[in-house]
Coordinates of C-alpha atoms in Angstrom, one line a residue:
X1 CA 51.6 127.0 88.9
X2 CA 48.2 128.4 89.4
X3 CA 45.8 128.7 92.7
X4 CA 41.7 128.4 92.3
X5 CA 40.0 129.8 94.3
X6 CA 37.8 127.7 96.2
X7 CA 34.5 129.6 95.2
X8 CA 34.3 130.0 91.3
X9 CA 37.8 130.8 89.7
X10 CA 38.3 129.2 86.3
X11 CA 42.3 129.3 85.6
X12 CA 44.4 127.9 82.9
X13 CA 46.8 125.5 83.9
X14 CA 49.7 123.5 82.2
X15 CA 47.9 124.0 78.5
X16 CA 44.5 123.0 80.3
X17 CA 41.8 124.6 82.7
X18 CA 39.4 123.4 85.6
X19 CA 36.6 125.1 86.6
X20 CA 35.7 124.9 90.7
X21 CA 31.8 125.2 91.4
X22 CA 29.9 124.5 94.3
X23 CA 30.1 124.8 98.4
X24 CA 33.4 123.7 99.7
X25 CA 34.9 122.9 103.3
X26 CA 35.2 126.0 105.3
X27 CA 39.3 126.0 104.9
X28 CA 41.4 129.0 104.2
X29 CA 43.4 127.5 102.0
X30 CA 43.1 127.4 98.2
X31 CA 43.2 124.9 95.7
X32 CA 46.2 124.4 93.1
X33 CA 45.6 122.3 89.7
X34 CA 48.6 121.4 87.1
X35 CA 48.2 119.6 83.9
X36 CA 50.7 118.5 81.6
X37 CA 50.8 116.7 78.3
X38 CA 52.9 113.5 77.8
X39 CA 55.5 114.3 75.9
X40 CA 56.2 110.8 74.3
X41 CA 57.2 109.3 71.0
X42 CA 53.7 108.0 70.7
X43 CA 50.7 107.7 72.7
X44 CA 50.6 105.6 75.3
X45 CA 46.9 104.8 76.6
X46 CA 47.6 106.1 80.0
X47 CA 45.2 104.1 82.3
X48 CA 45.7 104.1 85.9
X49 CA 48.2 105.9 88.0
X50 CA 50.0 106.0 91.5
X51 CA 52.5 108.3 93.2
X52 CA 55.9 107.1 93.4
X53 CA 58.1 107.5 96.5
X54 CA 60.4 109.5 95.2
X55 CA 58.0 112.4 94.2
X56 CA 57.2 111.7 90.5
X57 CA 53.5 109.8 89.5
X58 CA 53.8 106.3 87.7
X59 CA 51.2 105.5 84.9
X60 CA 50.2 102.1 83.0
X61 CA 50.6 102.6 79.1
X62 CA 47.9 100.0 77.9
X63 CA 48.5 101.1 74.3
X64 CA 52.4 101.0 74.1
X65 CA 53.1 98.4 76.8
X66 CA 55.0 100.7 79.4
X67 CA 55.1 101.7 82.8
X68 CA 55.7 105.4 82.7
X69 CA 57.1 107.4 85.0
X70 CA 56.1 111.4 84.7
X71 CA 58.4 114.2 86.8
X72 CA 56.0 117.1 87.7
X73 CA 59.5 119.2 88.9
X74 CA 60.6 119.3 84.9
X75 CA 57.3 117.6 83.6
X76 CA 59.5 114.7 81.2
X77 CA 57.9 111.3 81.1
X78 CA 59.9 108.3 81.3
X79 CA 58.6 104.6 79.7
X80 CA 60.0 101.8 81.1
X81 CA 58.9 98.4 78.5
X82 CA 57.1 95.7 80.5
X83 CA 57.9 92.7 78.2
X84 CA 56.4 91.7 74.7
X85 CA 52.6 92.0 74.8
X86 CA 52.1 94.0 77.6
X87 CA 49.0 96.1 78.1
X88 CA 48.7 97.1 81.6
X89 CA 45.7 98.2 83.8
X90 CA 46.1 99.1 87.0
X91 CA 49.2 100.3 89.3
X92 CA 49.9 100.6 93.1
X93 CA 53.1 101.2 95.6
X94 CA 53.9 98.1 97.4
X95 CA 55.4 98.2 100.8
X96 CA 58.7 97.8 98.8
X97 CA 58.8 101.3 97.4
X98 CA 58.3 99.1 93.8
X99 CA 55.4 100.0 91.4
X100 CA 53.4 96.7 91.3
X101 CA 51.1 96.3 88.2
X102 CA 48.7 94.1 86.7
X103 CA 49.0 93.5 83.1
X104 CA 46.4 92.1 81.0
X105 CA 48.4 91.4 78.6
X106 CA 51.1 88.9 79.5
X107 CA 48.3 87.9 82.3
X108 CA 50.4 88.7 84.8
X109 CA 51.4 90.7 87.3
X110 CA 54.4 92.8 87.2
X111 CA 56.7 94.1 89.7
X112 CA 59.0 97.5 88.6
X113 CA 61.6 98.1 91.4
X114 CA 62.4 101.1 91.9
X115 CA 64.9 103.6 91.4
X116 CA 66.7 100.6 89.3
X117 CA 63.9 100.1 86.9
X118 CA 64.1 95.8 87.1
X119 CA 61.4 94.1 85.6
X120 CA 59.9 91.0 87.1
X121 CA 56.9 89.4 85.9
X122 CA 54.4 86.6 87.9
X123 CA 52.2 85.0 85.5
X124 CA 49.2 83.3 86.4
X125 CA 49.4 79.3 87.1
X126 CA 50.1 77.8 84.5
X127 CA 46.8 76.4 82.7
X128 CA 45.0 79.6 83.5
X129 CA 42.4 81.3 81.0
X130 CA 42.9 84.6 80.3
X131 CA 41.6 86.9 83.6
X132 CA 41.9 90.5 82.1
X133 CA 43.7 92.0 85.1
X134 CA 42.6 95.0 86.4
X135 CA 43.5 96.3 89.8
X136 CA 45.7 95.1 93.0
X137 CA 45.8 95.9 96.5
X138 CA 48.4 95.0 99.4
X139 CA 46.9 93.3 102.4
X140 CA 48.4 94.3 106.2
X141 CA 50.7 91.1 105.8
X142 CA 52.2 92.6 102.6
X143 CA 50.2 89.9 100.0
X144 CA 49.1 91.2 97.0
X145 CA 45.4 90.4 96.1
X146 CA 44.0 90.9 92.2
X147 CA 40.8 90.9 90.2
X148 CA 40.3 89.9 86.9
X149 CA 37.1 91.0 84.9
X150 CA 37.0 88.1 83.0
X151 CA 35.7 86.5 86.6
X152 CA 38.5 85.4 88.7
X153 CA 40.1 87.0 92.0
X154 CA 43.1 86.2 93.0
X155 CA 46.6 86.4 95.2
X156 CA 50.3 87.0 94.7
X157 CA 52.1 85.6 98.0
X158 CA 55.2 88.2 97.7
X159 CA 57.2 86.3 100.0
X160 CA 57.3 83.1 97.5
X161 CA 56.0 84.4 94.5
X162 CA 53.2 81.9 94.5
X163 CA 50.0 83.5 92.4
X164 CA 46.7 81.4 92.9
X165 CA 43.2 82.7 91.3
X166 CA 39.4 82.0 92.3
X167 CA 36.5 81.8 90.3
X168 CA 35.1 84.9 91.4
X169 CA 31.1 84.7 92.5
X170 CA 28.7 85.5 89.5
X171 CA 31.5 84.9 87.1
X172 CA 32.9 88.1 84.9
X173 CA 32.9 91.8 86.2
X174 CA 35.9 91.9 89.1
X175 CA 36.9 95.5 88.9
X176 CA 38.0 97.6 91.7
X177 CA 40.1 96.4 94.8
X178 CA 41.0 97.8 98.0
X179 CA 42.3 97.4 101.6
X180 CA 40.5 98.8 104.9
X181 CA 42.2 99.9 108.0
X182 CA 40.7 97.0 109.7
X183 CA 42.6 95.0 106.9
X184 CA 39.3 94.1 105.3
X185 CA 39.8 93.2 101.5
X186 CA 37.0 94.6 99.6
X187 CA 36.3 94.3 95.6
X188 CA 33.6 95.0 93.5
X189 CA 31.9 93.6 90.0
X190 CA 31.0 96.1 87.4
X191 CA 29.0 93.5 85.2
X192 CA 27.6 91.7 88.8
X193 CA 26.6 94.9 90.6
X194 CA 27.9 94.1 93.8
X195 CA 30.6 94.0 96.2
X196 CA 32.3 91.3 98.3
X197 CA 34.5 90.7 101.1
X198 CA 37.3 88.4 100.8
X199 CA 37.9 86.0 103.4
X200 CA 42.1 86.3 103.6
X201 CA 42.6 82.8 104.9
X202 CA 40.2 80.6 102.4
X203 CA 40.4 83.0 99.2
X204 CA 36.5 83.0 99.5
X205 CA 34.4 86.3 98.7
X206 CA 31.3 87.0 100.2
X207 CA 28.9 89.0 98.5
X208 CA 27.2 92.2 99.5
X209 CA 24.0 93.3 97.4
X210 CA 24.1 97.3 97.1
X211 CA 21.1 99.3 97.6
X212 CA 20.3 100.3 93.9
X213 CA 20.0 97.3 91.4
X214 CA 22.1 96.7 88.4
X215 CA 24.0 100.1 89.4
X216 CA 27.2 98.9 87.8
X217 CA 29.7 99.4 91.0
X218 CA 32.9 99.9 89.1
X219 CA 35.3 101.0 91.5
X220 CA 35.6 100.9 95.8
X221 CA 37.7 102.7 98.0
X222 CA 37.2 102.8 101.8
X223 CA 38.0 105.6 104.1
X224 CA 39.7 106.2 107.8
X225 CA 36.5 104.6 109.6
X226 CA 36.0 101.5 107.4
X227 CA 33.6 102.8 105.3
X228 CA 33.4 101.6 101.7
X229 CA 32.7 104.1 99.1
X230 CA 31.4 103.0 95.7
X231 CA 31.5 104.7 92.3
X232 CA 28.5 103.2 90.5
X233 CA 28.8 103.2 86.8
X234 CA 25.3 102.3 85.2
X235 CA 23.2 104.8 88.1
X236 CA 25.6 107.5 88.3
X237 CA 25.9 107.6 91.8
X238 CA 28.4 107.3 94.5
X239 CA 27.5 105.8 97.2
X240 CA 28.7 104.0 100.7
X241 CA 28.6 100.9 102.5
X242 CA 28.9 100.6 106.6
X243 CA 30.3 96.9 106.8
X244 CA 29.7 97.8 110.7
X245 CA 25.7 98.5 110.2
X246 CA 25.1 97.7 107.6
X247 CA 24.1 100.3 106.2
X248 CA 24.2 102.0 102.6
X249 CA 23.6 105.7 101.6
X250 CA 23.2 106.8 97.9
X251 CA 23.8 110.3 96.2
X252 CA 23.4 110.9 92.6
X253 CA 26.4 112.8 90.9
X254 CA 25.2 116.5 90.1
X255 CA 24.4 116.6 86.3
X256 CA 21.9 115.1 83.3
X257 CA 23.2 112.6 82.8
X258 CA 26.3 111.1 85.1
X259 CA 28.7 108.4 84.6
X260 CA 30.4 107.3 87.5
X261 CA 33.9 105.8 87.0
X262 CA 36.4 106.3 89.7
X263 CA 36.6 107.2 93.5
X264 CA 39.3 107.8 95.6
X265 CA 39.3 108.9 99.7
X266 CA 42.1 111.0 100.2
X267 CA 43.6 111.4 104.0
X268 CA 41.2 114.2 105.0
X269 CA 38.6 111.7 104.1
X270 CA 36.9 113.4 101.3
X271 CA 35.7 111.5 98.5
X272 CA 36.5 112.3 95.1
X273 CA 35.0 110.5 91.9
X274 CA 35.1 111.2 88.0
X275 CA 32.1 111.6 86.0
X276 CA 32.2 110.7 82.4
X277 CA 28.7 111.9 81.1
X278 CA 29.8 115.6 82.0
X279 CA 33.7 115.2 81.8
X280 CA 34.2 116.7 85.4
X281 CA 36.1 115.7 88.8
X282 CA 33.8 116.3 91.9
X283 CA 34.7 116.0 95.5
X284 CA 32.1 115.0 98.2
X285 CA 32.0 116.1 101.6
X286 CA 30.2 113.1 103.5
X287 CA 29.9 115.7 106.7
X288 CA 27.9 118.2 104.6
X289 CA 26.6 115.8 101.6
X290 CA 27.8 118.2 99.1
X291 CA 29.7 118.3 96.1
X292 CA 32.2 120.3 94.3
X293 CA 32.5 120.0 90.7
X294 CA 35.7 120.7 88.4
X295 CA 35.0 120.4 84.8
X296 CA 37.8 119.1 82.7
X297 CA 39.3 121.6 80.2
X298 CA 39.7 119.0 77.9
X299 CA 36.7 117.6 75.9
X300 CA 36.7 113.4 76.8
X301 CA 39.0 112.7 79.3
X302 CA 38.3 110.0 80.4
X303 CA 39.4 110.1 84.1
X304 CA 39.7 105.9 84.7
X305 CA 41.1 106.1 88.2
X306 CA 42.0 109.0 90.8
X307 CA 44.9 108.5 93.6
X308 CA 46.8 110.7 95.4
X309 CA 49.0 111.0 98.3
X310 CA 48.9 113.8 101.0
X311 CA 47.6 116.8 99.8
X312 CA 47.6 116.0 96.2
X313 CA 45.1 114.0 93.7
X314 CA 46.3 112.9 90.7
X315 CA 44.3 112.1 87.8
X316 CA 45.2 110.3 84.7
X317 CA 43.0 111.4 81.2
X318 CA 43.2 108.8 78.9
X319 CA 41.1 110.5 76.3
X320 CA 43.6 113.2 76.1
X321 CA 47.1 111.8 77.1
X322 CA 47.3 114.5 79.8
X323 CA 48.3 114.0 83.6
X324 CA 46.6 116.6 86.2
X325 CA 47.1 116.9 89.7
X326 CA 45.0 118.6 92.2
X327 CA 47.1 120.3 95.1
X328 CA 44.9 120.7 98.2
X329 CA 47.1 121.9 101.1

């Protein structure tokens, strides 16, 4: 294990390095990063990741058609098969302690209890076109809504396993998902460029233009005060939506020539978001609207999707078939 300092130290780490630059939060602490390789058979096409409760990090393998399962105590990867065509996206914790995941490729989603490793899969009603899954979020009654890019949104009611889809508003581009504390569902439409609010009760979504045209929101992610934060993939920016206001703010990502993929708002409520034009990890401090920039050892990571649990943020680089984590208490 290794500790960067929060000025300027650049340190090697698990067969990679991270570089920290920029003004940071005036906490004494410093910052630990860890990266491992994957030591499987094959590669995997790591996409998206989540912790799992019992202390390891679960990952989509959209190449091989796996969940895996990675233990940062002896760093082994486990792949658990999904069922025959299986390319997964995206992957979250449901209330059950299961790893819940939406596969593209059986158009499905999938539910992976867990410790005991069962496999159960939901497939879209039947007669439904192919929806290329991508990400899943649980609403405060424990339902399990869904977008697809090919232009649907939809629901899984756990309790009956009934899955219904929408046509989605302005057809294909459903991307990123997410769940407020008021319990607000929120998605977003990389090929639309906007957001929309999902009425819980009807299904409908109600659109939300952002400030910058054609920005390409790919990912959302809202904070402790409702706030939803936006990683905009054509501008570059990041930026944030005040449901309450509402208002928007817009900062462009430090760099020539920024790509803005994921964002994340861990529980101290900074914001973190990967770039792909410079192949870095930056965190934003909306108090002081500054960043901090961590370049990625690794040339093309290809960060897709950043999520952590307290004190950690763990990134998936599916360029390299790495797993990092950042420790930050």
């Amino acid at each position: 294990m290794h500790r960067l300092s929060r000025r300027h130290v650049v340190v090697a780490a698990g067969g990679g390095a991270i570089c920290g630059l920029g003004a940071w939060p005036a906490r004494a602490e410093t910052i630990r990063m860890q990266s491992w390789p994957l030591a499987t058979p094959r590669r995997t096409g790591i996409h998206d990741l989540a912790p799992a409760p019992d202390g390891g990090v679960w990952f989509t393998a959209q190449i091989s058609g796996h969940l895996g399962w990675f233990d940062p105590r002896s760093g082994r990867t486990e792949l658990v098969a999904l069922g025959s065509g299986s390319a997964p996206h995206g992957v979250i914790q449901g209330p059950d302690k299961a790893a819940w995941i939406t596969d593209g490729g059986q158009n499905a989603i999938v539910r992976v209890g867990w410790p005991d490793r069962s496999v159960h899969a939901f497939p879209l009603p039947t007669g439904a076109s192919y929806a290329n899954l991508n990400t899943a979020t649980f609403d405060a009654e424990g339902d399990l809504w869904f977008t697809g890019q090919a232009g649907v949104v939809g629901k899984l009611a756990v309790k009956t396993g009934q899955v219904t889809v929408r046509d989605a508003p302005r057809g294909h581009g459903p991307y990123g998902i997410c769940t407020t504390p008021t319990g607000d569902v929120w998605w977003c439409s990389l090929a639309g460029s906007f957001i929309a609010r999902i009425d819980r009760r009807t299904g409908e979504s109600t659109v939300v233009e952002p400030s910058t045209r054609n920005q390409g929101a790919r990912r959302v992610w809202g904070d402790s005060k409702g706030r939803l934060w936006v990683s905009e993939w054509n501008s570059g920016n990041l930026s944030v939506h005040d449901p309450a206001d509402p208002s928007w703010r817009t900062w462009k990502l430090p760099g020539s020539s920024p790509r803005t993929y994921a964002v994340y708002v861990d529980e101290r409520d900074t914001v973190w978001v990967s770039d792909w034009g410079g192949n870095a990890v930056f965190s934003f401090d909306a108090r002081t609207e500054k960043f901090a920039r961590f370049a990625l050892a690794r040339e093309s990571a290809g960060v897709r999707q950043i999520l952590g649990r307290a004190g950690e943020v763990w990134l998936p680089e599916s360029g390299t078939e790495h797993i990092s984590v950042i420790r930050t208490a």
